[in-house]
Coordinates of C-alpha atoms and ligand atoms in Angstrom, one line a residue:
M121 CA 138.2 111.6 53.3
R122 CA 135.8 109.3 51.7
K123 CA 136.7 105.9 50.5
Y124 CA 134.2 103.9 48.2
V125 CA 134.2 100.7 46.3
I126 CA 131.7 100.4 43.3
M127 CA 130.7 97.0 42.2
G128 CA 128.3 95.5 39.8
V129 CA 128.0 93.1 36.8
Q130 CA 129.4 94.0 33.6
G131 CA 127.4 97.0 31.8
S132 CA 125.8 98.0 35.3
G133 CA 127.2 101.6 34.7
K134 CA 130.2 101.5 37.2
G135 CA 132.3 103.8 35.0
T136 CA 129.4 106.1 34.2
Q137 CA 128.3 106.4 37.9
S138 CA 132.0 106.7 39.1
E139 CA 132.4 109.6 36.7
L140 CA 129.2 111.5 38.0
M141 CA 130.5 111.0 41.5
R142 CA 134.1 112.1 40.7
R143 CA 133.1 115.4 39.1
D144 CA 132.0 117.4 42.1
L145 CA 132.9 115.1 45.1
D146 CA 136.6 115.4 44.4
L147 CA 137.0 111.7 44.5
T148 CA 139.7 110.1 42.5
H149 CA 138.3 107.3 40.3
I150 CA 140.6 104.3 40.2
G151 CA 139.3 101.8 37.4
V152 CA 141.5 98.7 37.6
G153 CA 140.3 97.6 34.1
D154 CA 141.0 101.0 32.7
I155 CA 144.7 100.9 34.1
L156 CA 145.0 97.2 32.5
R157 CA 143.7 98.5 29.2
W158 CA 146.0 101.3 29.3
H159 CA 148.9 98.8 29.5
V160 CA 147.5 96.7 26.6
Q161 CA 147.2 99.9 24.5
Q162 CA 150.7 101.1 25.4
H163 CA 152.3 97.6 24.8
T164 CA 153.9 97.6 28.1
K165 CA 155.2 94.3 29.7
I166 CA 152.2 94.1 31.9
G167 CA 150.1 94.7 28.8
A168 CA 151.7 91.5 27.0
L169 CA 151.0 89.5 30.2
V170 CA 147.3 90.4 30.4
R171 CA 146.2 90.9 26.8
R172 CA 145.0 87.5 26.1
T173 CA 143.3 86.9 29.4
M174 CA 141.4 90.0 29.3
A175 CA 140.3 89.5 25.7
A176 CA 139.0 86.1 26.8
G177 CA 137.0 87.8 29.7
E178 CA 138.9 85.9 32.3
L179 CA 140.3 87.5 35.4
V180 CA 144.0 88.6 35.6
G181 CA 146.2 86.9 38.4
D182 CA 145.7 88.3 41.9
D183 CA 149.3 89.1 42.5
L184 CA 149.6 91.3 39.5
V185 CA 146.3 93.0 40.2
E186 CA 147.1 93.7 43.8
S187 CA 150.4 95.1 42.9
I188 CA 148.7 97.4 40.4
V189 CA 146.3 98.7 43.1
R190 CA 148.9 98.9 45.8
E191 CA 151.1 101.1 43.5
R192 CA 148.0 103.1 42.3
L193 CA 147.0 103.9 45.9
Q194 CA 150.6 104.7 46.9
Q195 CA 150.5 107.8 44.5
H196 CA 148.4 109.6 47.1
D197 CA 146.7 111.9 44.6
W198 CA 143.4 111.1 46.4
N199 CA 143.4 113.7 49.3
Y200 CA 139.7 113.8 49.4
G201 CA 139.2 110.2 48.8
F202 CA 138.8 107.6 46.1
L203 CA 136.3 105.4 44.4
I204 CA 137.6 102.1 43.2
D205 CA 136.0 100.3 40.5
G206 CA 136.8 96.8 39.2
F207 CA 138.5 95.7 42.6
P208 CA 138.1 93.5 44.5
R209 CA 136.8 90.8 42.3
N210 CA 137.2 87.6 44.5
V211 CA 137.5 87.2 48.3
R212 CA 141.2 87.1 48.3
Q213 CA 141.4 90.5 46.7
A214 CA 138.9 91.7 49.2
E215 CA 140.9 90.5 52.1
F216 CA 144.0 92.1 50.8
F217 CA 142.1 95.4 50.3
L218 CA 140.5 95.4 53.7
E219 CA 143.9 94.7 55.5
S220 CA 145.3 98.1 54.2
Y221 CA 142.2 100.3 53.8
D222 CA 139.0 101.1 55.7
I223 CA 136.2 101.9 53.5
D224 CA 133.2 104.2 54.0
G225 CA 130.9 102.3 51.7
V226 CA 130.3 99.8 49.0
I227 CA 128.0 100.8 46.1
H228 CA 126.4 97.8 44.5
L229 CA 124.8 98.5 41.1
D230 CA 122.2 95.7 40.5
L231 CA 121.3 95.0 36.9
P232 CA 119.2 91.8 35.9
D233 CA 121.0 89.6 33.4
E234 CA 118.5 90.2 30.5
D235 CA 119.6 94.0 30.6
V236 CA 123.4 93.1 30.7
Q237 CA 123.6 91.6 27.3
K238 CA 121.7 94.5 25.7
R239 CA 123.9 97.1 27.2
V240 CA 127.3 95.3 27.0
L241 CA 127.0 94.5 23.2
S242 CA 126.1 98.2 22.3
R243 CA 129.0 99.6 24.3
R244 CA 131.9 101.4 22.3
L245 CA 135.1 102.8 23.4
C246 CA 137.2 105.6 21.8
A247 CA 140.3 104.0 20.4
S248 CA 142.4 107.2 21.1
C249 CA 141.1 108.6 24.4
G250 CA 139.1 105.9 26.0
M251 CA 135.9 107.7 26.3
D252 CA 132.9 105.3 26.8
Y253 CA 129.8 105.4 24.5
N254 CA 126.7 103.3 24.2
L255 CA 124.8 102.9 21.0
I256 CA 121.4 102.7 22.8
S257 CA 121.6 105.2 25.6
D258 CA 124.6 107.5 24.8
R259 CA 125.3 107.8 21.2
P260 CA 128.1 109.9 19.8
E261 CA 127.0 113.0 17.7
V262 CA 128.6 111.6 14.5
D263 CA 128.3 107.9 14.1
G264 CA 131.5 105.9 14.7
N265 CA 133.6 109.0 16.0
C266 CA 134.3 110.2 19.4
D267 CA 132.6 113.6 20.5
V268 CA 135.8 114.7 22.4
C269 CA 138.6 113.7 20.1
G270 CA 137.1 112.5 16.9
G271 CA 138.8 109.1 17.3
D272 CA 137.4 105.8 16.0
L273 CA 134.8 104.1 18.2
V274 CA 135.5 100.4 18.5
P275 CA 133.9 97.5 20.8
R276 CA 136.1 96.5 23.7
D277 CA 138.0 93.3 22.9
D278 CA 136.0 91.5 25.7
D279 CA 132.6 92.7 24.7
T280 CA 131.9 89.6 22.8
P281 CA 129.1 87.1 23.6
E282 CA 131.7 84.5 24.5
A283 CA 133.8 86.8 26.8
L284 CA 130.7 88.2 28.2
A285 CA 129.6 84.7 29.3
A286 CA 132.9 84.1 30.9
R287 CA 132.9 87.3 32.8
L288 CA 129.4 86.8 34.0
R289 CA 130.3 83.3 35.4
D290 CA 133.2 84.9 37.1
Y291 CA 131.1 87.5 38.6
Y292 CA 128.6 85.1 40.1
E293 CA 131.1 82.7 41.2
K294 CA 133.9 85.0 42.5
T295 CA 132.5 88.5 42.9
E296 CA 129.1 87.8 44.6
P297 CA 131.0 86.2 47.6
V298 CA 132.8 89.6 48.0
L299 CA 129.6 91.4 48.2
E300 CA 128.5 88.8 51.0
L301 CA 131.9 89.5 52.7
F302 CA 131.4 93.3 52.6
R303 CA 127.7 92.9 53.8
R304 CA 129.1 91.5 57.0
K305 CA 131.7 94.1 57.5
E306 CA 130.7 97.3 55.8
C307 CA 127.8 99.3 54.6
V308 CA 126.8 98.0 51.3
L309 CA 124.3 100.2 49.3
T310 CA 122.4 98.3 46.6
V311 CA 120.8 100.5 43.9
D312 CA 118.7 99.5 40.9
A313 CA 121.0 100.2 37.8
R314 CA 118.0 100.2 35.3
P315 CA 116.9 103.8 35.5
E316 CA 118.8 106.5 33.6
P317 CA 122.1 107.5 34.9
G318 CA 121.1 110.6 36.7
A319 CA 118.3 108.8 38.5
V320 CA 120.9 106.0 39.6
Q321 CA 123.2 108.8 40.7
D322 CA 120.5 110.4 42.9
A323 CA 119.9 107.1 44.5
I324 CA 123.5 106.5 45.3
R325 CA 123.8 110.0 46.8
S326 CA 120.8 109.8 49.0
G327 CA 121.7 106.3 50.1
L328 CA 125.2 107.4 51.2
D329 CA 124.0 110.8 52.5
L330 CA 126.1 112.8 50.0
P331 CA 125.4 116.2 48.6
P332 CA 122.8 116.1 46.0
Y333 CA 123.8 115.4 42.2
R334 CA 123.5 118.6 40.3
R335 CA 122.6 118.2 36.6
Ligands
AMP137 P1 136.4 95.8 33.6 O1 136.8 97.1 32.9 O2 136.4 96.1 35.1 O3 135.3 95.0 33.2 O4 137.7 94.8 33.6 C1 138.1 94.4 32.3 C2 139.0 93.1 32.4 O5 140.3 93.5 33.4 C3 138.5 91.9 33.2 O6 137.6 91.2 32.5 C4 139.6 91.3 33.7 O7 140.3 90.5 32.7 C5 140.6 92.4 34.1 N1 140.4 92.7 35.5 C6 139.9 93.9 35.9 N2 139.8 94.1 37.3 C7 140.3 92.8 37.7 C8 140.6 92.3 39.0 N3 140.2 93.0 40.1 N4 141.0 91.1 39.0 C9 141.3 90.4 38.0 N5 141.2 90.9 36.7 C10 140.7 92.1 36.6

């Protein structure tokens, strides 16, 4: 069983790379931001608690996020392993995580700031099924509509220049120290996130000694 954490600044391609790994490696992808967005869309109690914080690009409280991760991992639908994305985001979350789970590797997608803004502001999400698009690199076949379900493509609430600035600040202040902690304890593989997705996936697989990515 393999257990990985995938980290990187907003727009570095964590969701895309997780999907390419999940497909043939039988890994369960656990996207903490996706779970929180689901709660917001479904108007659950948790959704009401986190909606404003998320739209402002700020981090949701540790207790809540930790309980979501604990419950998600207790579902045990990850017999062949998991790939967790969006967690841990600060040192407290990392310590909580390492108390309960040993991990095989941390994938760190490295993207310079000048590319972050360009990528994030062109990101779109299907309002119905949650599929990700990018108006520069991954356009839908029909402008404004999802290729899978035809739903409307909308920007994420937190993909505004203001929220992006808040998220980048948090990333450098709170998430970078997590990488330092992991570097001391675990294997951290840093990969250049600028090339096209397949090339990034090739670099991840060769760095982690995984079977090659088949296009
Ligand atoms: P993401 O999809 O990973 O960019 O996450 C979207 C938003 O969800 C973040 O800007 C935070 O508001 C919230 N979030 C996701 N993961 C965490 C976490 N580990 N800790 C706190 N807030 C989180």
